[in-house]
PDB file of C-alpha atoms in Angstrom:
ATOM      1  CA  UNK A   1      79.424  46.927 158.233  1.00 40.00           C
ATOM      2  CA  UNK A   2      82.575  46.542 159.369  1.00 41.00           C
ATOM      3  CA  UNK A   3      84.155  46.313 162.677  1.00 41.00           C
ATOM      4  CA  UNK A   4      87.490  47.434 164.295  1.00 40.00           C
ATOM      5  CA  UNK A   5      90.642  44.934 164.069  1.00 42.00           C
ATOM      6  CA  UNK A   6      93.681  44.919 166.008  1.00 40.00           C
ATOM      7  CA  UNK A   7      96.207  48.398 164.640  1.00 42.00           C
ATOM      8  CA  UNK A   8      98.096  47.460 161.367  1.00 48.00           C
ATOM      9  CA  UNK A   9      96.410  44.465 160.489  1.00 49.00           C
ATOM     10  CA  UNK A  10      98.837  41.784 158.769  1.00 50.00           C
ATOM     11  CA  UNK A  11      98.831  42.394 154.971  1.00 48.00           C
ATOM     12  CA  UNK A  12      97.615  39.484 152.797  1.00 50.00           C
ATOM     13  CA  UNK A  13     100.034  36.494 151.969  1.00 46.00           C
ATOM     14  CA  UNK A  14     100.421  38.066 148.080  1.00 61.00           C
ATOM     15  CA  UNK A  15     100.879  41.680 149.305  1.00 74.00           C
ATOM     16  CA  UNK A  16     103.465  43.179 148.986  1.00 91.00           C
ATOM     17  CA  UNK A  17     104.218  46.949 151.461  1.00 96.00           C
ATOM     18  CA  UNK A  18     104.344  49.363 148.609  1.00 97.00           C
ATOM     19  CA  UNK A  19     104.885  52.169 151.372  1.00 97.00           C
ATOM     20  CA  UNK A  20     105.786  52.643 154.865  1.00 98.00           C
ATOM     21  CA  UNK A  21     105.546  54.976 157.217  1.00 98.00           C
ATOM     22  CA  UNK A  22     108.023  55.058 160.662  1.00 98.00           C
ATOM     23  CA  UNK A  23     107.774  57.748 163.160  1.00 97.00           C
ATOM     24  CA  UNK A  24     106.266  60.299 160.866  1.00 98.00           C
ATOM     25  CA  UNK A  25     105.507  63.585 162.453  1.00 98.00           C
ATOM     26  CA  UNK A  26     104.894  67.053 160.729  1.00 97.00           C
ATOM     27  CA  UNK A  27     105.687  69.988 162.361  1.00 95.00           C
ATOM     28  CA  UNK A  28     104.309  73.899 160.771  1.00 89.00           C
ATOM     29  CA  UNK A  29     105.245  77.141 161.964  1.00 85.00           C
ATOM     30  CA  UNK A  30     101.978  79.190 162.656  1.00 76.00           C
ATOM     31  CA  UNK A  31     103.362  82.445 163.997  1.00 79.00           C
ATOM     32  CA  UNK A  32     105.440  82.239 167.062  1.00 79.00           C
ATOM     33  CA  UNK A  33     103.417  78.403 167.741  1.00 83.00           C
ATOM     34  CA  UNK A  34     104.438  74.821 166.122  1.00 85.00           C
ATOM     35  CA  UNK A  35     101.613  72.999 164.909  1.00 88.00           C
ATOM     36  CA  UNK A  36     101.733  69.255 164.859  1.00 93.00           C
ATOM     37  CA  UNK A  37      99.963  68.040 161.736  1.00 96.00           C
ATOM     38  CA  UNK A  38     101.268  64.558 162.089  1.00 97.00           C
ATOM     39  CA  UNK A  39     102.500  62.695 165.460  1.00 96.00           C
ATOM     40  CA  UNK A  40     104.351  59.659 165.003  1.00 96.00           C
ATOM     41  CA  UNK A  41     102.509  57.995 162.436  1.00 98.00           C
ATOM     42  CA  UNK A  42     103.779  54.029 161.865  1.00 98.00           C
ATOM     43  CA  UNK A  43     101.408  52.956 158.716  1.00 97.00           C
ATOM     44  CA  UNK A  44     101.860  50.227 155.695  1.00 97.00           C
ATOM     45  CA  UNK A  45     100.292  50.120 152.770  1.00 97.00           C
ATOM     46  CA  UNK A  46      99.832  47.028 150.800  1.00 96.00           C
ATOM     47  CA  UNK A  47     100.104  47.148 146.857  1.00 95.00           C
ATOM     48  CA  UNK A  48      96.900  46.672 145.416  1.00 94.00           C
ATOM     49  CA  UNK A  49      94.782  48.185 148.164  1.00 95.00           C
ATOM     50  CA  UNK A  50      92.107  50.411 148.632  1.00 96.00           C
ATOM     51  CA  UNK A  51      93.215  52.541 151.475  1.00 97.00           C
ATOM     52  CA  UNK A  52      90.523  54.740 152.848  1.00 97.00           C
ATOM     53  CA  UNK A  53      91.836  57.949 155.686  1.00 97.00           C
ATOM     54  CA  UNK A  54      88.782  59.727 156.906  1.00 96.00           C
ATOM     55  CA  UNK A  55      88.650  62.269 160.126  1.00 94.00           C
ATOM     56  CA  UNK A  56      87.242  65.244 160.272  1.00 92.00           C
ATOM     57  CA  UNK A  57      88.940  68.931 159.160  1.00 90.00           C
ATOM     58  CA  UNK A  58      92.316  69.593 160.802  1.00 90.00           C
ATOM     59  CA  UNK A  59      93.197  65.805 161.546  1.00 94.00           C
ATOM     60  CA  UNK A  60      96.125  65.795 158.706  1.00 95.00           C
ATOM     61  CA  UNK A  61      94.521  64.117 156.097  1.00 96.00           C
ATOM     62  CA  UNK A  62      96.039  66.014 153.443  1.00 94.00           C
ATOM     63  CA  UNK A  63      99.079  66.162 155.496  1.00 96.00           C
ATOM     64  CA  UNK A  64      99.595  62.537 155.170  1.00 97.00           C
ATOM     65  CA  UNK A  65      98.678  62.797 151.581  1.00 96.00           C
ATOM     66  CA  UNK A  66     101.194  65.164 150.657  1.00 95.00           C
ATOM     67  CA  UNK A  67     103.893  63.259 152.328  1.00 97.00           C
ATOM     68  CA  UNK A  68     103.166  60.157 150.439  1.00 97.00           C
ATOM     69  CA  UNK A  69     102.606  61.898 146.748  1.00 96.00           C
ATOM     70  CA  UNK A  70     106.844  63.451 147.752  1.00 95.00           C
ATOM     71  CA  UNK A  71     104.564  66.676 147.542  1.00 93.00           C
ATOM     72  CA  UNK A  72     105.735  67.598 151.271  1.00 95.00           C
ATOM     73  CA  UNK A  73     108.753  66.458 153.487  1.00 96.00           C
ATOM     74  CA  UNK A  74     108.029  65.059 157.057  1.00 97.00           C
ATOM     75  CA  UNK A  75     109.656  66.779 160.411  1.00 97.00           C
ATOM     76  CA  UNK A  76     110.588  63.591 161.320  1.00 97.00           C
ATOM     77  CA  UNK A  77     110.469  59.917 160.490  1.00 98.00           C
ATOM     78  CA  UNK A  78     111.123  58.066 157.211  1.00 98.00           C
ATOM     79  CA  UNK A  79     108.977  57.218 154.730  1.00 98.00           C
ATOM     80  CA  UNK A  80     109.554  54.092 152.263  1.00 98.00           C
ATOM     81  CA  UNK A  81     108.127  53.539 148.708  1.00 97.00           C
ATOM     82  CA  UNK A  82     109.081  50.025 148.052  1.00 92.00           C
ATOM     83  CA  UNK A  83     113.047  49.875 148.964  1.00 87.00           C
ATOM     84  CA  UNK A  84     113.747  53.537 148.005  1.00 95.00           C
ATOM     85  CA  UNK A  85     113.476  55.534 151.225  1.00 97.00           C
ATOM     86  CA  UNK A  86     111.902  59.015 149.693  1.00 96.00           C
ATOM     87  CA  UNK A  87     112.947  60.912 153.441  1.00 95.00           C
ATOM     88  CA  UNK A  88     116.781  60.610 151.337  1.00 96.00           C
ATOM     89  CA  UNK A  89     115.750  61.575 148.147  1.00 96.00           C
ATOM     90  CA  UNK A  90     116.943  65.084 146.713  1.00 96.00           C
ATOM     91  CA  UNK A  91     114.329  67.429 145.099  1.00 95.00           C
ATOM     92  CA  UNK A  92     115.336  65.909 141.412  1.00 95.00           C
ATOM     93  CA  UNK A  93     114.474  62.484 142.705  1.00 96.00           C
ATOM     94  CA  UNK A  94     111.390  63.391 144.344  1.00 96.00           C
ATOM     95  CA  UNK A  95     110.300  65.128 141.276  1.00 95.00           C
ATOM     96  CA  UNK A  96     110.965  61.856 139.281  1.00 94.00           C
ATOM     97  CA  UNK A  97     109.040  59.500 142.159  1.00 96.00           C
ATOM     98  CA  UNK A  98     105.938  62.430 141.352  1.00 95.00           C
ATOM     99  CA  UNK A  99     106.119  61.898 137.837  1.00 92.00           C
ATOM    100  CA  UNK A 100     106.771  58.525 137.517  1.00 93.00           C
ATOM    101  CA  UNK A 101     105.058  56.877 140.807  1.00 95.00           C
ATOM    102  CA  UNK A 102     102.249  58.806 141.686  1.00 96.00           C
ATOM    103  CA  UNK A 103      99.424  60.062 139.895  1.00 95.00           C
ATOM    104  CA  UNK A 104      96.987  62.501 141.838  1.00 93.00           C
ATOM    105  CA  UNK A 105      93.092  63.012 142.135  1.00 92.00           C
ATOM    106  CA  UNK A 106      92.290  66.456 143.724  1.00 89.00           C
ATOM    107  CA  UNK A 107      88.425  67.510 144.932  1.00 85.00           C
ATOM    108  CA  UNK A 108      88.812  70.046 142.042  1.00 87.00           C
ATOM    109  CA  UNK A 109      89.874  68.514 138.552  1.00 86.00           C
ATOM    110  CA  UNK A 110      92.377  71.213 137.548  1.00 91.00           C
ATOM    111  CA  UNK A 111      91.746  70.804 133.401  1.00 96.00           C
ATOM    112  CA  UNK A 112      93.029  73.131 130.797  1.00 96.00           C
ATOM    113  CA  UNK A 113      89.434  74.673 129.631  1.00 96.00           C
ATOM    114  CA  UNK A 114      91.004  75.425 126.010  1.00 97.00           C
ATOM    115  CA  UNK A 115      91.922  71.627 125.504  1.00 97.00           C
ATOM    116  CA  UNK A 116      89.629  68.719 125.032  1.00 98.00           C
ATOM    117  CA  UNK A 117      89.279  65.845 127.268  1.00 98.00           C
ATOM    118  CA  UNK A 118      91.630  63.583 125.135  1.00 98.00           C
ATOM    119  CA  UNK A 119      94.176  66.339 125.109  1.00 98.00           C
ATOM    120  CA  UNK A 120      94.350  67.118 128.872  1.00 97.00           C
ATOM    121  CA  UNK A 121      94.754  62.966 129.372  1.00 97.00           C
ATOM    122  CA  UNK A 122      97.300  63.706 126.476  1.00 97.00           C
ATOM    123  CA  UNK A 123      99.199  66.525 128.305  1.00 95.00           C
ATOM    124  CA  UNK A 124     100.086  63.908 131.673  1.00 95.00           C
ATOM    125  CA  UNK A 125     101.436  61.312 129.146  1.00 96.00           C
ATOM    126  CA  UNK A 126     104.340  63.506 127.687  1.00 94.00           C
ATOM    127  CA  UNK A 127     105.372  63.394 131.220  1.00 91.00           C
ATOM    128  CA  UNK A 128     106.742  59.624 131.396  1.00 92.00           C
ATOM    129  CA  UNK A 129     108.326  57.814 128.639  1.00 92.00           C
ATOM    130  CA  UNK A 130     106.079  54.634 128.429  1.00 92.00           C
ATOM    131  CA  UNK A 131     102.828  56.184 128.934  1.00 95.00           C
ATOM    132  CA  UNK A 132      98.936  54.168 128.646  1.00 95.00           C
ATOM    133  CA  UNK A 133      97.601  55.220 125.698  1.00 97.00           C
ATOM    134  CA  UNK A 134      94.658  57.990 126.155  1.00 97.00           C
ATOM    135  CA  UNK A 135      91.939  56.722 124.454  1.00 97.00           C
ATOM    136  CA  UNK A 136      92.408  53.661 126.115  1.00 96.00           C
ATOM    137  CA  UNK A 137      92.212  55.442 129.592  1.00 95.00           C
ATOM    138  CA  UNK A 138      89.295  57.260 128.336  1.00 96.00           C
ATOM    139  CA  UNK A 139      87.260  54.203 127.636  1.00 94.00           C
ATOM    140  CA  UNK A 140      88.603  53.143 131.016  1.00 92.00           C
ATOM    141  CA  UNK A 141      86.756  55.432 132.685  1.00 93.00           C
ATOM    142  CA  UNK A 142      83.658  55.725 130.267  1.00 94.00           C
ATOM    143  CA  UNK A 143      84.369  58.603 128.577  1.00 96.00           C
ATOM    144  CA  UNK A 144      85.525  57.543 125.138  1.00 96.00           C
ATOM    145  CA  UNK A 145      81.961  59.119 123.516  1.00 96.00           C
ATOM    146  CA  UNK A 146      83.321  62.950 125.263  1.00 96.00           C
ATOM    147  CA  UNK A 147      87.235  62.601 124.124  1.00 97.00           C
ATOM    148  CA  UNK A 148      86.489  65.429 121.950  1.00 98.00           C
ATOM    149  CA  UNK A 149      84.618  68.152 124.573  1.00 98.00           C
ATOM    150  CA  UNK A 150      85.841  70.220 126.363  1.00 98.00           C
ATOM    151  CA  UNK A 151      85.779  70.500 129.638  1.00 97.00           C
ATOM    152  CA  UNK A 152      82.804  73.123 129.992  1.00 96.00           C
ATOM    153  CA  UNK A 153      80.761  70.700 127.733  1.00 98.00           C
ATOM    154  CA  UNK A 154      81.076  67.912 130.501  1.00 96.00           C
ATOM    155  CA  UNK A 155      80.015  68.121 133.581  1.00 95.00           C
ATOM    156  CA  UNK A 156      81.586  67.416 136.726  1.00 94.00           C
ATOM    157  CA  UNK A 157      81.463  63.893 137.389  1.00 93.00           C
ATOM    158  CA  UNK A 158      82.757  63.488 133.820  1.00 96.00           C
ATOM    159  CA  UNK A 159      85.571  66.145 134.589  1.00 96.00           C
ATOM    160  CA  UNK A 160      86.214  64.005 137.615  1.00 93.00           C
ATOM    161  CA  UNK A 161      86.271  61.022 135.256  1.00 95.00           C
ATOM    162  CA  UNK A 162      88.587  63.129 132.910  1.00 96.00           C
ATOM    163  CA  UNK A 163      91.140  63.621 135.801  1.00 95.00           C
ATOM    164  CA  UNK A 164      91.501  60.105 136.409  1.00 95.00           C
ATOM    165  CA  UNK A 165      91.984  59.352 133.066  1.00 96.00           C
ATOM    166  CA  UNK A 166      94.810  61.977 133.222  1.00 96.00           C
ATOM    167  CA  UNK A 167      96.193  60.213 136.502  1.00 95.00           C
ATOM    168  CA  UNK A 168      96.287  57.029 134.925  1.00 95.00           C
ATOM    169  CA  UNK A 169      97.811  57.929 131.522  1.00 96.00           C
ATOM    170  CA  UNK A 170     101.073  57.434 133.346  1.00 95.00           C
ATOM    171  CA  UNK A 171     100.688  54.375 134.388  1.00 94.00           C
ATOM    172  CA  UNK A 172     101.580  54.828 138.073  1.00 95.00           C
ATOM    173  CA  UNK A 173     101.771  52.491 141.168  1.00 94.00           C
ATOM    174  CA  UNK A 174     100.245  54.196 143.680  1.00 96.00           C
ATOM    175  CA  UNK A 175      96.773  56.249 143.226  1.00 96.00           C
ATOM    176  CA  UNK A 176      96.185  59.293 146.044  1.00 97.00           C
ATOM    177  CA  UNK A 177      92.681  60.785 145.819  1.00 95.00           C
ATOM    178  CA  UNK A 178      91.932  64.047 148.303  1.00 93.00           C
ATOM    179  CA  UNK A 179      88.065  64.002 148.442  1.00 90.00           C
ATOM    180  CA  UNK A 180      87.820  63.198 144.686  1.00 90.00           C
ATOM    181  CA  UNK A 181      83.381  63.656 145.529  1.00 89.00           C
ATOM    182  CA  UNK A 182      83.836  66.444 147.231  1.00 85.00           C
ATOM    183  CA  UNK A 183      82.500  69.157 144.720  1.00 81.00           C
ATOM    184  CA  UNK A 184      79.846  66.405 142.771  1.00 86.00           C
ATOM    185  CA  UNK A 185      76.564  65.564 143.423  1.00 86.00           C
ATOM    186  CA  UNK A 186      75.301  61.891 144.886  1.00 87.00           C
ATOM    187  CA  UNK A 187      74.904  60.119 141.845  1.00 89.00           C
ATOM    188  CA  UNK A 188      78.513  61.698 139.883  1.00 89.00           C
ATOM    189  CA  UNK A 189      80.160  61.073 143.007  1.00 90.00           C
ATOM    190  CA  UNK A 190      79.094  57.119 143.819  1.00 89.00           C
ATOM    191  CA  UNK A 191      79.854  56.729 139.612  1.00 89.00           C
ATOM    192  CA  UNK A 192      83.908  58.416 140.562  1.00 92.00           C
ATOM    193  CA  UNK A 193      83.577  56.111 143.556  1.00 92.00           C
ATOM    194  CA  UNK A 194      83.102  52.515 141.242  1.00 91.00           C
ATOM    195  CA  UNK A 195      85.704  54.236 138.939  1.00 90.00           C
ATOM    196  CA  UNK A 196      87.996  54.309 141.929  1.00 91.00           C
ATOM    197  CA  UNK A 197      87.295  51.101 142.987  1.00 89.00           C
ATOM    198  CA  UNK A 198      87.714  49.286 139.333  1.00 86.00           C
ATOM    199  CA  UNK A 199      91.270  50.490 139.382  1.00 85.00           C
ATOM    200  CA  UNK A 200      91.449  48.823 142.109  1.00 84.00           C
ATOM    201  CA  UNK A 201      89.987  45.432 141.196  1.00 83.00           C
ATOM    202  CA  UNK A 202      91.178  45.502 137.255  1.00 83.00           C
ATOM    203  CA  UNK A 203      94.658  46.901 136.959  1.00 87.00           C
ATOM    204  CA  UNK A 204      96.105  46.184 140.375  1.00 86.00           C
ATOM    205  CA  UNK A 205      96.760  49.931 141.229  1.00 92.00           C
ATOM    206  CA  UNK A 206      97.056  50.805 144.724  1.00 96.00           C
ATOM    207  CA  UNK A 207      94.286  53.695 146.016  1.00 96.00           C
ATOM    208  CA  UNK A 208      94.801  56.104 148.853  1.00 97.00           C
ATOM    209  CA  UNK A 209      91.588  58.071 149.282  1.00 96.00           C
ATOM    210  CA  UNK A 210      91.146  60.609 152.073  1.00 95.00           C
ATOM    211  CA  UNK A 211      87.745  61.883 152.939  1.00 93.00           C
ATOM    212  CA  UNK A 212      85.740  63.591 155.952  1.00 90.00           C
ATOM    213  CA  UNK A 213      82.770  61.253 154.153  1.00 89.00           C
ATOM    214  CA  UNK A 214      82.512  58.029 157.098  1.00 90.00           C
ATOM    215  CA  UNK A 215      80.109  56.351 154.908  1.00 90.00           C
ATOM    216  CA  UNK A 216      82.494  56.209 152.237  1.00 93.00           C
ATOM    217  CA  UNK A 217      85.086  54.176 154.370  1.00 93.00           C
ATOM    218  CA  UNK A 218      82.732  51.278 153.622  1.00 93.00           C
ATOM    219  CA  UNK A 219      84.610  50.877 150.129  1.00 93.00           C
ATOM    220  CA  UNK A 220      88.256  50.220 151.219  1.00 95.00           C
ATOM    221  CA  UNK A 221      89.957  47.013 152.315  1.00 96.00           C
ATOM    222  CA  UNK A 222      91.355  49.017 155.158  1.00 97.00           C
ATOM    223  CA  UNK A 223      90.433  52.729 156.966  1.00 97.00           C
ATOM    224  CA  UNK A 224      92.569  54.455 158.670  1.00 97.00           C
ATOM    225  CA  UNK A 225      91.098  57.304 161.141  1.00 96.00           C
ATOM    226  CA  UNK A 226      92.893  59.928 161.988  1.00 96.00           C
ATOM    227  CA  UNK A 227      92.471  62.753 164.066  1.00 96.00           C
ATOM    228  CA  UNK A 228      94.584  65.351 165.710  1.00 95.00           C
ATOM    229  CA  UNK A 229      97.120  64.174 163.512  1.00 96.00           C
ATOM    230  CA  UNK A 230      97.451  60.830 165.173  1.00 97.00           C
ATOM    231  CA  UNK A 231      96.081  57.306 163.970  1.00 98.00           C
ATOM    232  CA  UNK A 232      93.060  56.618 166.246  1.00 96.00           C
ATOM    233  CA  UNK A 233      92.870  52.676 164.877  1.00 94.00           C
ATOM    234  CA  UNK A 234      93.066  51.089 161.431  1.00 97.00           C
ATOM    235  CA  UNK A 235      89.933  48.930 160.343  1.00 95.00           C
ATOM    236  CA  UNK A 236      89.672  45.811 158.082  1.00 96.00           C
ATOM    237  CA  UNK A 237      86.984  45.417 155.511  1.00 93.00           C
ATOM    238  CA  UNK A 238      87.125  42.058 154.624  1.00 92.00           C
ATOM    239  CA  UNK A 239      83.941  42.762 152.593  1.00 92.00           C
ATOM    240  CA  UNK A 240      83.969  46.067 150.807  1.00 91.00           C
ATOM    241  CA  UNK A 241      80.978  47.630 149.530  1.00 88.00           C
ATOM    242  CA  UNK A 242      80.157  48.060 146.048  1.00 87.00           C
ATOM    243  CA  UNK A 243      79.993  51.911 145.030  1.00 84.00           C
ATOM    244  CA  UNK A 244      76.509  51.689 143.877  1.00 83.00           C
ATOM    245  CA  UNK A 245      75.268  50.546 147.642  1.00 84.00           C
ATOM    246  CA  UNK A 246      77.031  53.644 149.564  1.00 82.00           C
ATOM    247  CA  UNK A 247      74.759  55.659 150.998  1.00 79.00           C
ATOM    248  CA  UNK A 248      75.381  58.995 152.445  1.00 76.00           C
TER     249      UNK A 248
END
């Protein structure tokens, strides 16, 4: 198991800070009352990491997420993506960073029913102009036997296998998953889980994962708990588990 290091642990001599975070705070209007999703959040994250953000419901998880993927715009604070600062971008920029940057993982896999698993990998690639190729990404992720089903013939660890697939297709730096087990069962979940972590391990791609799951933080190089919207302490892993022995 892993134990608790000092906040912001030093990256590793050949890591690079793919993103980071100064001051971040997110503000919403709930009626006549602000609620503060985020409070001052000062966070790197090193390229080719596993980054894993667990705390329970309502600690800003997907907050955070959203404000990494350009999806959202923080109250205050900056927010870097290697030397572009996406806090200055304009809407056409951010939509580029989204397209080109970021590829996304949700609990739910969003496919199009009516199109097979090869075509919904196929839809993400029109997006960029030097995409992976699908069937590539499909073996990838050990689906290159279901490239022609569709997505009601799979079920939904292999759906969850077909959105990464999708994610990937675009070749993108930086990986954010929100609670990609959430709607599986034990065994689909711990197979999206080594998925997750191969990415990791064979192509270099840096993987934000937020999850309410603790026993899942024993996967990541680093965790990051959060709650009431404020970092609590960030933990090193200098020994991540392998999928296959995560228990929960």
């Amino acid at each position: 198991m892993f134990h608790p290091s000092t906040s912001q642990a030093h990256p590793p001599v050949d890591r690079e800070v793919l993103l980071r975070l100064e001051g971040v705070s997110r503000r919403f209007a709930a009626g006549q009352v602000a609620v503060e999703a985020l409070r001052g959040i000062e966070l790197e994250i090193y390229s080719g990491e596993l980054l894993v953000i667990v705390g329970p419901s309502g600690s800003g998880k997907s907050t955070l997420l959203n404000l990494l993927g350009g999806l959202d715009r923080p109250t205050t604070g900056r927010i870097f993506f290697g030397g572009m600062e996406l806090t200055a971008l304009n809407e056409r920029q951010l939509t580029f960073y989204r397209r080109r940057e970021v590829g996304v993982i949700f609990q739910f896999f969003h496919l199009v029913p009516t199109l097979t698993a090869r075509e919904n990998v196929q839809l993400a690639a029109e997006l960029v102009p030097r995409p992976r190729d699908p069937d590539e990404m499909l073996r990838l992720v050990g689906l290159e036997d279901r490239a022609n089903h569709f997505p009601p013939q799979l079920s939904g660890g292999e759906q969850q296998r077909v959105a990464i697939a999708r994610a990937l297709v675009k070749d993108p730096r930086l990986l954010l998953c929100d609670e990609p087990t959430g709607a599986l069962d034990y065994q689909a979940g711990k197979r999206v889980l080594g998925v997750l972590a191969k990415l990791k391990n064979t192509l270099g791609k840096t993987v934000v994962l937020i999850t309410h799951n603790q026993a899942i933080a024993a996967l990541g190089d680093r965790v990051v708990r959060l709650r009431s919207g404020e970092i609590v302490d960030v933990i090193v892993n200098p020994h991540p588990a392998p999928a296959e022995e995560i228990v929960w």
